[in-house]
Tab-separated table of C-alpha atoms in Angstrom:
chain	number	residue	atom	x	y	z
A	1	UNK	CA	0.000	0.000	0.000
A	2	UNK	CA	1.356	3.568	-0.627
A	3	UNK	CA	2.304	4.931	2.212
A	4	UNK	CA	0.492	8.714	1.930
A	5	UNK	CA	1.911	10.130	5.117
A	6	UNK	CA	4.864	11.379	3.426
A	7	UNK	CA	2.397	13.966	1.009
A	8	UNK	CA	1.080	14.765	4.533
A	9	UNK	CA	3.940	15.772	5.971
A	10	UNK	CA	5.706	17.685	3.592
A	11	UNK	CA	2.261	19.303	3.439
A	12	UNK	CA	2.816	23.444	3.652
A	13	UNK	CA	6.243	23.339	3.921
A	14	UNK	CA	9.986	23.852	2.180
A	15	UNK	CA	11.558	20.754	-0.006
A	16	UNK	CA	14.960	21.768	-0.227
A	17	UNK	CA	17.082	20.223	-3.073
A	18	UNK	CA	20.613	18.677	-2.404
A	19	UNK	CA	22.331	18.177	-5.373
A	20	UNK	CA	25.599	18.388	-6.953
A	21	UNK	CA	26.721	17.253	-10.209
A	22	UNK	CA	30.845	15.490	-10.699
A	23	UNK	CA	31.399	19.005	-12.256
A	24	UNK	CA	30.464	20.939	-9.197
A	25	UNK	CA	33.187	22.086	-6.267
A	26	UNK	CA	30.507	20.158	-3.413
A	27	UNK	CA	30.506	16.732	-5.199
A	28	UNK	CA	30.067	13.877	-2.705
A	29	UNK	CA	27.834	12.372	-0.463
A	30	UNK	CA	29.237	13.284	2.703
A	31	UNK	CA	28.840	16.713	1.453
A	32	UNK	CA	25.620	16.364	0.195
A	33	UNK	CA	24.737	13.990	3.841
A	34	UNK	CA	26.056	17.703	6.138
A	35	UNK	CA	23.799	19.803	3.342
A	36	UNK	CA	20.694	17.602	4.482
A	37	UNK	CA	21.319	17.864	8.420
A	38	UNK	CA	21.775	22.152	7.582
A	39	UNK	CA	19.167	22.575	5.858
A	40	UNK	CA	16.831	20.140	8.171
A	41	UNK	CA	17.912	21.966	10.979
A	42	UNK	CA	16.833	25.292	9.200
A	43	UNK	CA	13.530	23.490	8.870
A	44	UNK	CA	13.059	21.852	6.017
A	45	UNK	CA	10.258	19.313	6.013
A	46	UNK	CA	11.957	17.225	2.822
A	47	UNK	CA	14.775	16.725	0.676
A	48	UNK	CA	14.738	16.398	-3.052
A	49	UNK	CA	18.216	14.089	-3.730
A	50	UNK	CA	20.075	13.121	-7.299
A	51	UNK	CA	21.580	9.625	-6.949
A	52	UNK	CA	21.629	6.348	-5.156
A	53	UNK	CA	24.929	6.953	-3.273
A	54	UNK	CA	23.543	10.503	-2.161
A	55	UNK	CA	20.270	9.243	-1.330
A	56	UNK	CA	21.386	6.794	0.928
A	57	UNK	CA	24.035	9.541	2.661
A	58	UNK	CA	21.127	11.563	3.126
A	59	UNK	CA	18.838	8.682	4.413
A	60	UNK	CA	21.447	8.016	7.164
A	61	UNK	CA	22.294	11.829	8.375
A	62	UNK	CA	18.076	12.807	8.336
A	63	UNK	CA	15.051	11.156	8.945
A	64	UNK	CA	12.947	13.156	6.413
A	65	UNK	CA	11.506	12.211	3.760
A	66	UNK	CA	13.175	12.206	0.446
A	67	UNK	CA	12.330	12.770	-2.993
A	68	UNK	CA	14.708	10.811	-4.676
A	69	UNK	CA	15.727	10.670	-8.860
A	70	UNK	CA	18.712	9.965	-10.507
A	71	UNK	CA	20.187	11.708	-13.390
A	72	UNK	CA	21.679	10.177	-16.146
A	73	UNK	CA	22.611	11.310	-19.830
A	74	UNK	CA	21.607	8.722	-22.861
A	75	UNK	CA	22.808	9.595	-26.447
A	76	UNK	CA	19.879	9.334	-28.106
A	77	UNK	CA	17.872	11.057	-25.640
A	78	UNK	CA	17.060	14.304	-23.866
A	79	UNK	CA	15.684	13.201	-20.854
A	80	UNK	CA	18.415	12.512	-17.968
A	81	UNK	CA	15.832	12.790	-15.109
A	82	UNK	CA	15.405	9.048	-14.056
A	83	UNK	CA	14.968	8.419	-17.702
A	84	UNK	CA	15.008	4.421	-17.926
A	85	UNK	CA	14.211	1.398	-15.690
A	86	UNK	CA	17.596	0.812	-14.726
A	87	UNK	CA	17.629	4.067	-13.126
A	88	UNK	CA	14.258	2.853	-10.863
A	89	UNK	CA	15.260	-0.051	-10.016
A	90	UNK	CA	18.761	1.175	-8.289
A	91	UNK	CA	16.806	3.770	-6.862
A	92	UNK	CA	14.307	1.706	-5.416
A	93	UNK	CA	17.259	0.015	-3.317
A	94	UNK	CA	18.313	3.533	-1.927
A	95	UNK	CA	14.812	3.400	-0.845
A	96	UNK	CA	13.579	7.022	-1.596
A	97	UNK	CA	9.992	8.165	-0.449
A	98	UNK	CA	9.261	9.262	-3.465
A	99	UNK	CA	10.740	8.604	-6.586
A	100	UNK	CA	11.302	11.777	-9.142
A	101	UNK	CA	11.253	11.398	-13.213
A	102	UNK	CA	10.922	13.886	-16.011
A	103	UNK	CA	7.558	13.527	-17.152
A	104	UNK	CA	7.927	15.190	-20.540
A	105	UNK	CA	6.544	14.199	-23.983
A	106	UNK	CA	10.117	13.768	-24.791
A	107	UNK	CA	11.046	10.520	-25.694
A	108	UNK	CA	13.365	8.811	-23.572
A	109	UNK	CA	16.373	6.187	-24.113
A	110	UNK	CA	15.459	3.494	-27.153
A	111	UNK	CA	12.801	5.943	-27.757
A	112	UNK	CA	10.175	5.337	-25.067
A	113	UNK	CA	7.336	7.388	-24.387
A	114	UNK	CA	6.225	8.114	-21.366
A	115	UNK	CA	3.134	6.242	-21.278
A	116	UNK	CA	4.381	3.271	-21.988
A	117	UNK	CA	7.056	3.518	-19.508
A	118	UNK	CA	5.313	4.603	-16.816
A	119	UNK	CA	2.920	1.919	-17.450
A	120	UNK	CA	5.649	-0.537	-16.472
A	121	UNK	CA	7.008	1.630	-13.620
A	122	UNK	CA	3.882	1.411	-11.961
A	123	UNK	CA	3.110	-1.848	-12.681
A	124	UNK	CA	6.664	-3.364	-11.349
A	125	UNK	CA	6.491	-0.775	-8.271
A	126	UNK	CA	2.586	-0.295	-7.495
A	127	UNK	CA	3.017	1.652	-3.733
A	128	UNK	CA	6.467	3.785	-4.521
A	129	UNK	CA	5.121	6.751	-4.762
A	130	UNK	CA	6.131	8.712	-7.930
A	131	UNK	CA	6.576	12.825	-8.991
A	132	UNK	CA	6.066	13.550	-12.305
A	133	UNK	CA	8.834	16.368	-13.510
A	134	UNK	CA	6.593	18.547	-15.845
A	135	UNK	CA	7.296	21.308	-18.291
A	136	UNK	CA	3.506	22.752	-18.784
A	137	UNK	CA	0.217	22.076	-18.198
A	138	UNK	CA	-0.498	19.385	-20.767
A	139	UNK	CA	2.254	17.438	-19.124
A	140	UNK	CA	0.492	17.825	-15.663
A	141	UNK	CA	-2.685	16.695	-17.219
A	142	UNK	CA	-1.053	13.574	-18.888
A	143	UNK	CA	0.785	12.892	-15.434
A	144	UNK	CA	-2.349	12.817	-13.222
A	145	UNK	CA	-4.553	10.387	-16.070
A	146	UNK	CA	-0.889	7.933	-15.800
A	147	UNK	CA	-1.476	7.846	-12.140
A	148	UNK	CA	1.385	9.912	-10.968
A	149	UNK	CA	0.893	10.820	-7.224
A	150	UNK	CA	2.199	14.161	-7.713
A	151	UNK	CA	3.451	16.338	-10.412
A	152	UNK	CA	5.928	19.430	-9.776
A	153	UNK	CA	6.923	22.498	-12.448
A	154	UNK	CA	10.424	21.199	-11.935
A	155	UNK	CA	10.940	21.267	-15.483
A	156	UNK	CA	9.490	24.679	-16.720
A	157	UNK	CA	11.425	26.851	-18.518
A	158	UNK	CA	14.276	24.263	-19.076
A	159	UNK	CA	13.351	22.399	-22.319
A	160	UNK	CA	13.172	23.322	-25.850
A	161	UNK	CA	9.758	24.334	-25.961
A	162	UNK	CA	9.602	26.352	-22.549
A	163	UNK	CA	13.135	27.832	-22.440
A	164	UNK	CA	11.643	31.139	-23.251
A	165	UNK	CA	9.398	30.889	-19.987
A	166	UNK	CA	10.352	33.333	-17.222
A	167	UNK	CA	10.082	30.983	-13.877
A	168	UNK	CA	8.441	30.904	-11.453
A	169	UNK	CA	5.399	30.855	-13.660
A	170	UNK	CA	2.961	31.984	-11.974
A	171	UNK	CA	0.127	31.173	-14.199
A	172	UNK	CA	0.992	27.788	-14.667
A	173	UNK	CA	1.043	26.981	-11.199
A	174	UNK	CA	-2.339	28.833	-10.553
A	175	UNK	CA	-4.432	27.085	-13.904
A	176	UNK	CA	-2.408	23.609	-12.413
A	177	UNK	CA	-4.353	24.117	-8.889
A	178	UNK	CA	-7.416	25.303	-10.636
A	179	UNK	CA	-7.962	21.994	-13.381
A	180	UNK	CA	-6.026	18.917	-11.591
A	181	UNK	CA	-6.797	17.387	-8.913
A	182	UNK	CA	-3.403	15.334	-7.926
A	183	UNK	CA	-1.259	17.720	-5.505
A	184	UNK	CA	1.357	20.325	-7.062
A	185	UNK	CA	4.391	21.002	-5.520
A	186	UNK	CA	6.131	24.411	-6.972
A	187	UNK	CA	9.672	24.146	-7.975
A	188	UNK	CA	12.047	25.632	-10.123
A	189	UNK	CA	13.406	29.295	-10.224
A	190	UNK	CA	12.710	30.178	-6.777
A	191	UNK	CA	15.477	32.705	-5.740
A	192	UNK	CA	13.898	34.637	-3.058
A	193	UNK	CA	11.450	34.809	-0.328
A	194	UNK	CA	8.855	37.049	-2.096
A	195	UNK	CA	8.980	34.781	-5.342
A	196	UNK	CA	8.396	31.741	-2.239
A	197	UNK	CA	5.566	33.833	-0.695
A	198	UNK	CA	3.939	34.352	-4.224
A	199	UNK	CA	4.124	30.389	-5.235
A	200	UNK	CA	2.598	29.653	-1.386
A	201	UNK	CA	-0.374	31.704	-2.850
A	202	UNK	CA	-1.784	29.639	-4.623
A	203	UNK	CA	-3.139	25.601	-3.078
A	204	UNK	CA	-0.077	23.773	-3.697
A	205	UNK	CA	1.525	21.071	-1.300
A	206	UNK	CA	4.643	22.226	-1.241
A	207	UNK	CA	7.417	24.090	-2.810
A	208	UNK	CA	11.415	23.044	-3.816
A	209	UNK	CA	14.101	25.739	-3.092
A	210	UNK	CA	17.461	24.159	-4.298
A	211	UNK	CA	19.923	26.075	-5.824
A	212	UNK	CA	19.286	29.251	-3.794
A	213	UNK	CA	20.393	27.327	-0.820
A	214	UNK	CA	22.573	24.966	-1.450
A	215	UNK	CA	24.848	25.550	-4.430
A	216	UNK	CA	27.185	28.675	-3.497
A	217	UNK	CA	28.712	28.772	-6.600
A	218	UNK	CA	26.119	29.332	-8.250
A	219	UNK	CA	24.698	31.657	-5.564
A	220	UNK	CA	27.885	33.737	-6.120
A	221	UNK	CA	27.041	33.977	-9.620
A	222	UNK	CA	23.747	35.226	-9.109
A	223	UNK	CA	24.883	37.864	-6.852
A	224	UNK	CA	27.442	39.367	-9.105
A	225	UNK	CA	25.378	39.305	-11.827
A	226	UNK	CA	23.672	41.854	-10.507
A	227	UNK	CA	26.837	44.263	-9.391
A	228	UNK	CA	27.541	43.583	-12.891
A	229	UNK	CA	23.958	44.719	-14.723
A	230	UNK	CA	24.561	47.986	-12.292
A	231	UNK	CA	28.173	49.283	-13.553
B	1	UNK	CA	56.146	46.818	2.862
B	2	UNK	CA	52.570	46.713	3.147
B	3	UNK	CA	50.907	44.480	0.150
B	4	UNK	CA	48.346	47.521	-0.983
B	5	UNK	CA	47.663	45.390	-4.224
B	6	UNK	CA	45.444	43.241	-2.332
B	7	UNK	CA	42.802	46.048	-1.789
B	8	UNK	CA	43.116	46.828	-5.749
B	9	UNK	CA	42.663	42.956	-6.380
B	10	UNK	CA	39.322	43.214	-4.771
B	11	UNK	CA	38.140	46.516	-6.045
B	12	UNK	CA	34.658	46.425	-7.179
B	13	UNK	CA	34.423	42.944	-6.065
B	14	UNK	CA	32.279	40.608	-4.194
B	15	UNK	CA	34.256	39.019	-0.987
B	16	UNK	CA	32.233	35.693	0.315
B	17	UNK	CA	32.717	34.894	4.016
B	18	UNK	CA	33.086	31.077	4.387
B	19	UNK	CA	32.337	30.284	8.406
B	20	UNK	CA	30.547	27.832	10.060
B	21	UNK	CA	31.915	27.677	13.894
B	22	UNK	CA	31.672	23.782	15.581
B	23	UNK	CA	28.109	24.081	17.005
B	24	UNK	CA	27.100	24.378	12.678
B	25	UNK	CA	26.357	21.615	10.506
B	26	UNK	CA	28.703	22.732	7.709
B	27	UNK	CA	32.227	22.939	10.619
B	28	UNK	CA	35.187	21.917	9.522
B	29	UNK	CA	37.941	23.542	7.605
B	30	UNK	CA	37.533	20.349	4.608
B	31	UNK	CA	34.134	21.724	3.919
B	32	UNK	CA	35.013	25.334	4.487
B	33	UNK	CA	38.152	25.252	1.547
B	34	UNK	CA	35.019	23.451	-0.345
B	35	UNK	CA	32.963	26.330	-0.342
B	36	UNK	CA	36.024	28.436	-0.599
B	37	UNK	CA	36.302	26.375	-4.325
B	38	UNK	CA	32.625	26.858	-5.051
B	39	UNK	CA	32.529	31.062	-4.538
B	40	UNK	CA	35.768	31.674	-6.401
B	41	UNK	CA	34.337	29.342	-9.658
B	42	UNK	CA	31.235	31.949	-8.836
B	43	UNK	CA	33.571	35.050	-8.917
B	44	UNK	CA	34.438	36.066	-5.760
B	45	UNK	CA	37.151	38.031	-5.839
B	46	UNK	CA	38.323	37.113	-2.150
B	47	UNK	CA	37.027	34.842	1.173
B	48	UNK	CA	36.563	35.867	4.639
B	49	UNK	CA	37.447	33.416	6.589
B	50	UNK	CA	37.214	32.377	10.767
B	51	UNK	CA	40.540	30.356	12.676
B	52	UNK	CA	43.978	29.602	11.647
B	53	UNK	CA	43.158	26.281	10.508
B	54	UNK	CA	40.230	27.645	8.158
B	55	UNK	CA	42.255	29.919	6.464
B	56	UNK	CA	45.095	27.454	5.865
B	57	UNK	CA	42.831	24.982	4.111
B	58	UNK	CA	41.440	27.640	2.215
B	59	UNK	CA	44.787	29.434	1.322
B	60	UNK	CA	45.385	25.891	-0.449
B	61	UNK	CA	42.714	25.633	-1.828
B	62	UNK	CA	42.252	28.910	-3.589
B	63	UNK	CA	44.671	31.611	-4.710
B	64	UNK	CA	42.096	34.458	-3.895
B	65	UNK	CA	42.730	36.784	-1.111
B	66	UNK	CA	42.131	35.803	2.784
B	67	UNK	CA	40.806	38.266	5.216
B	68	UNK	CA	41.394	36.522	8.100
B	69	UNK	CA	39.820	36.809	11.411
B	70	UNK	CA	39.495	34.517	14.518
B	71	UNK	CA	36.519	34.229	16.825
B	72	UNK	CA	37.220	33.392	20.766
B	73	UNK	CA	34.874	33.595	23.069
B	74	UNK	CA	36.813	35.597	26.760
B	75	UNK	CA	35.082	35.670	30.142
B	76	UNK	CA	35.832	39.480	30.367
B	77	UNK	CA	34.774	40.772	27.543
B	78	UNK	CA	31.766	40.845	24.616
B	79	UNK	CA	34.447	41.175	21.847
B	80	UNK	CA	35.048	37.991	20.418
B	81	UNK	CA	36.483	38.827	16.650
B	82	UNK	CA	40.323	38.886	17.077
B	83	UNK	CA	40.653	40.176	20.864
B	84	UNK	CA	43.774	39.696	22.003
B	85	UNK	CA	47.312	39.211	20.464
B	86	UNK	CA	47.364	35.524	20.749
B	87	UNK	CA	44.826	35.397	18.267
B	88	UNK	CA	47.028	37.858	16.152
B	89	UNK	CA	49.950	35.838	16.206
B	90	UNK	CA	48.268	32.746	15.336
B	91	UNK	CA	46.393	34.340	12.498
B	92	UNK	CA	49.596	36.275	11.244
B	93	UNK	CA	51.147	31.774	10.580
B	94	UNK	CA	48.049	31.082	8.678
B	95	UNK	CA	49.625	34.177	6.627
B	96	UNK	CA	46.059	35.581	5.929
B	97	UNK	CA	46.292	38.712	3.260
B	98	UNK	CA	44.753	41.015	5.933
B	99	UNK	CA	43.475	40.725	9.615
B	100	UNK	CA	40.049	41.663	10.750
B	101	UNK	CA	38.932	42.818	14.100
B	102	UNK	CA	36.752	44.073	16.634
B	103	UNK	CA	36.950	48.000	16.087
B	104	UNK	CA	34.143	49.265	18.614
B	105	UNK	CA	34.714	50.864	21.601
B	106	UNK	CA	34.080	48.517	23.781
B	107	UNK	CA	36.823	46.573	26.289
B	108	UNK	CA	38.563	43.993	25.138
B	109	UNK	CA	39.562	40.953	27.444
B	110	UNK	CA	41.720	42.134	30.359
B	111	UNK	CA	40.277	45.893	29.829
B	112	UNK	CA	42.303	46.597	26.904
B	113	UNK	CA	41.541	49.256	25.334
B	114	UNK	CA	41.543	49.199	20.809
B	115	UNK	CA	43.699	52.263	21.322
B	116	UNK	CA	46.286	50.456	22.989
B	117	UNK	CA	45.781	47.173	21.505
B	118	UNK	CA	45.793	48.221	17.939
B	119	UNK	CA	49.237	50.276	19.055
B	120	UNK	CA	50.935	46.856	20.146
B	121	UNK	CA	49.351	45.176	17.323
B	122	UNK	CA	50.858	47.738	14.593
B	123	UNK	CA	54.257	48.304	16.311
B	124	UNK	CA	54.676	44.483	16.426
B	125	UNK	CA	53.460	43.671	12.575
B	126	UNK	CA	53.581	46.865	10.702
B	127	UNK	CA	53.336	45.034	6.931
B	128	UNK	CA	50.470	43.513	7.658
B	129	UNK	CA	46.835	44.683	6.353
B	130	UNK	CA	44.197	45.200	9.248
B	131	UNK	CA	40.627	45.595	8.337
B	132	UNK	CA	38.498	47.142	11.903
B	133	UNK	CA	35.403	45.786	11.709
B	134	UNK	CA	33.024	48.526	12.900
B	135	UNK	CA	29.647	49.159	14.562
B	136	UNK	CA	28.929	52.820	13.673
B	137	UNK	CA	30.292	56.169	12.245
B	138	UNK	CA	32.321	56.855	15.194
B	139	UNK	CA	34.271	53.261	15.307
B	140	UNK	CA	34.895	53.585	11.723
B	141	UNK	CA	36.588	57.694	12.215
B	142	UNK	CA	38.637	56.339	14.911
B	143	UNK	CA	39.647	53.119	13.116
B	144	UNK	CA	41.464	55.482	10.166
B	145	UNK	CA	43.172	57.756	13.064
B	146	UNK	CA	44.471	54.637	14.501
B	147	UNK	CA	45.911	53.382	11.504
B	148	UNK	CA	44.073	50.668	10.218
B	149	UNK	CA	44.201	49.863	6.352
B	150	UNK	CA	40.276	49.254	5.748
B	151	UNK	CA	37.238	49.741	7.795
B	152	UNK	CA	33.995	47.879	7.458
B	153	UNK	CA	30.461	47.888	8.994
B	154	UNK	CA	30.468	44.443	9.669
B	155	UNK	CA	29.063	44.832	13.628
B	156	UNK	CA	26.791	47.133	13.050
B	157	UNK	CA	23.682	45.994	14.214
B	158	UNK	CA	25.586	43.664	16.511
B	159	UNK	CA	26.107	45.486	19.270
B	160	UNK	CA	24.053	46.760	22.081
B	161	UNK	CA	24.065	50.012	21.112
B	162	UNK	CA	23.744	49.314	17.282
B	163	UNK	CA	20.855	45.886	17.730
B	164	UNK	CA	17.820	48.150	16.937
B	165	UNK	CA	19.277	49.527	13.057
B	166	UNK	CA	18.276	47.654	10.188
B	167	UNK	CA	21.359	46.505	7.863
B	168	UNK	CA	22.744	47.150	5.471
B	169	UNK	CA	22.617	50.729	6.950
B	170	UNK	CA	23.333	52.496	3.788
B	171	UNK	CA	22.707	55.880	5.469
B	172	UNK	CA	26.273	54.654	7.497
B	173	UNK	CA	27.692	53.426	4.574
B	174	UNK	CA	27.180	57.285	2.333
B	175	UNK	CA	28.299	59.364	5.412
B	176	UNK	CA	31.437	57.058	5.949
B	177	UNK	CA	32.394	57.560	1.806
B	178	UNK	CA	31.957	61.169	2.386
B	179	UNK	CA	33.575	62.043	5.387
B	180	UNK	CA	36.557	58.741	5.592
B	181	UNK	CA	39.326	58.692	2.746
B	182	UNK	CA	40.183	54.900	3.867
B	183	UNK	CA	38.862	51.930	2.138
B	184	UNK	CA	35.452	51.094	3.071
B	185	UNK	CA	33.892	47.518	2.739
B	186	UNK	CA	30.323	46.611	2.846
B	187	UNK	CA	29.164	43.931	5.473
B	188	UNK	CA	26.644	42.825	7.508
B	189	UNK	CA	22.537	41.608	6.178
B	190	UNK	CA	23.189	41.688	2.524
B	191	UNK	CA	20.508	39.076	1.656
B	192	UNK	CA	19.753	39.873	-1.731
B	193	UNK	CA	20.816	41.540	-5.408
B	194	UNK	CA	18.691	44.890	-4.798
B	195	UNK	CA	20.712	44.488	-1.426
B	196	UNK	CA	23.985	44.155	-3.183
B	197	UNK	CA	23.386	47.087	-6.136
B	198	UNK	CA	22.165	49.520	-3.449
B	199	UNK	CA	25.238	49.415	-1.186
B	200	UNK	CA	27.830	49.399	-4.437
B	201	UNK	CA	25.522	52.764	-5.043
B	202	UNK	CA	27.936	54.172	-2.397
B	203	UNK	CA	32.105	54.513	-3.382
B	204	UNK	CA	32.929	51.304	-1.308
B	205	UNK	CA	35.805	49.549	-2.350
B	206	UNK	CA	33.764	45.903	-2.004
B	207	UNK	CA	31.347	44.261	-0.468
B	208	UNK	CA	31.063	40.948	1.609
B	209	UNK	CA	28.221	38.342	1.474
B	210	UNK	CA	28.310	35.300	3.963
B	211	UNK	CA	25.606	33.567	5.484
B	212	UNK	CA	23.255	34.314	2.189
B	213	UNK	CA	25.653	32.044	0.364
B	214	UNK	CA	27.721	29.801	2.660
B	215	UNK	CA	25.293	28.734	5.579
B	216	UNK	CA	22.643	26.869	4.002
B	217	UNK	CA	20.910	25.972	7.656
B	218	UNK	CA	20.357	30.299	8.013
B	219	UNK	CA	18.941	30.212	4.183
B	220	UNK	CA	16.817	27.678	4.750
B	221	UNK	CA	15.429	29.659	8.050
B	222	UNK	CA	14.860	32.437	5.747
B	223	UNK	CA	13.168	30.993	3.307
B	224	UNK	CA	10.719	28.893	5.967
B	225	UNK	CA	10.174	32.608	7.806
B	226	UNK	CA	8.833	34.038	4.836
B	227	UNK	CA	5.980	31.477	4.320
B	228	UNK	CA	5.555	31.892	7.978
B	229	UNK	CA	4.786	35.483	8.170
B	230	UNK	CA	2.156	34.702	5.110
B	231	UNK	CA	0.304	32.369	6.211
């Protein structure tokens, strides 16, 4: 049986994303293990992990619940958000609370769609409980008929056809709230408390901060940016 | 000789403090040359940094300047940043490229006096670079009498006498531009970009940023406090 205690308790509150790529200064899982126990001591009620290894770090350091996916790149497709079975079942063994996937039209490795694939997701893994990673609102709708027990704007404004999209978008999230009926949980683009307060407006379950908080270089960047605009 | 070419190094720049003391999830001079890694690949043009054994990891970590500064708690006294000249000496082997300290008015441990401290201090190491981190106008007109190289606003609003101003106090910052011909930095509750812009409105030479980018349990906090207040 799903266990639907963990959409309770992340109910109202801040996800907080722990990630960092190979590429990035923080790679590691003890790293990313110390990121959890900060930002659960700030008060985070979840934590939204990339990878196995980190997921289980995290799993050990904190008892929340995490949102678990695992990125990996396939040549012949665009989706690197838990974008084959492989990538579930190793997951499953880290033994997230909820498992994260890009939920795209895209097609994915060997040229899956997303229907068919989550068919057999479901089917292999009936109680995990599963986020659909959406772009717009047709993907939300799609998500919710698949059986997705929650969809997030995660991927908004970062694929071909939404790159142009200023995030947060606002509007998506409010029509989202307004037509489904699966919960929504707000994430990408958040950078500061009024753009938190403003998502928090409308009846979603919960929102994902991650790079604001835990990736300094990039937090770094974003601050000079703007010394820069200025001079 | 002093080494002025460290205050034209970080002219215009953005210096990111890098602390977390041991009672913080993030402790430990491995994860503070980390983030030291992290903020210079974001631009940071130098790192203020807490302890002789933080600024050594970082100063091998990164070849970016070191303000250097080192927090101990005395029985005596409510300064704590730099108070006595065992915590100079110790600093001055990490070979930081300057030394903050305490530049208010009030006693330091064993009733010293900044006066008569900062006398010692300069007869004893008169190369070195000493930033006086200041609470108000008044700290910051005394600090360039005594000789210090750079003055900052860093304890402004940390003080008794300071607790009730909101920071950044860019009133502070204009009036010590106009009235000071030493170097002043920026520091203390820069939380944001219209934060940063407004305070590089005044002719400082640079401006530090810490626990917005390097203490991800105080983000977090943030964040959480604004959905608070909402709802």
């Amino acid at each position: 049986m799903k266990n639907m205690d963990v959409l309770h308790k992340i109910k109202g509150g801040l996800i907080v994303s722990c990630q960092a790529l190979e590429t990035e200064p923080l790679y590691g899982s003890d790293m990313m293990a110390k990121m959890a126990v900060a930002v659960r001591d700030g008060g985070a009620v979840a934590i939204r992990s990339n990878s196995p290894q980190d997921i289980k770090a995290i799993k050990k350091a904190v008892s929340l619940p995490v949102i678990g996916l695992y990125k990996v790149e396939y040549p012949d497709s665009e989706v690197y958000i838990t974008p084959t079975m492989r990538e579930i079942d190793t997951l499953i063994e880290a033994a997230p609370d909820i498992i994260a996937m890009d939920a795209t039209n895209r097609l994915r490795p060997e040229s899956a769609t997303l229907e068919n694939f989550f068919y057999e997701v479901r089917k292999k893994y009936p109680d995990m409980l599963f986020m659909a990673d959406c772009s717009c609102f047709e993907d939300a709708v799609k998500a919710e008929k698949l059986g997705f027990d929650v969809v997030g704007t995660t991927l908004c404004g970062y694929t071909e056809e939404t790159k142009h999209i200023v995030i947060p978008d606002y509007d998506l999230l409010h029509r989202m709230t307004r037509e489904l009926n699966i919960p929504i949980i707000a994430e990408g683009g958040i950078w500061n408390t009024e753009q938190l307060k403003r998502v928090f407006e409308e009846e979603i379950l919960a929102a994902v901060v991650g790079t604001a908080i835990t990736r300094p270089r990039e937090i770094t960047r974003h601050f000079i940016s703007a010394i820069h605009k200025e001079q």
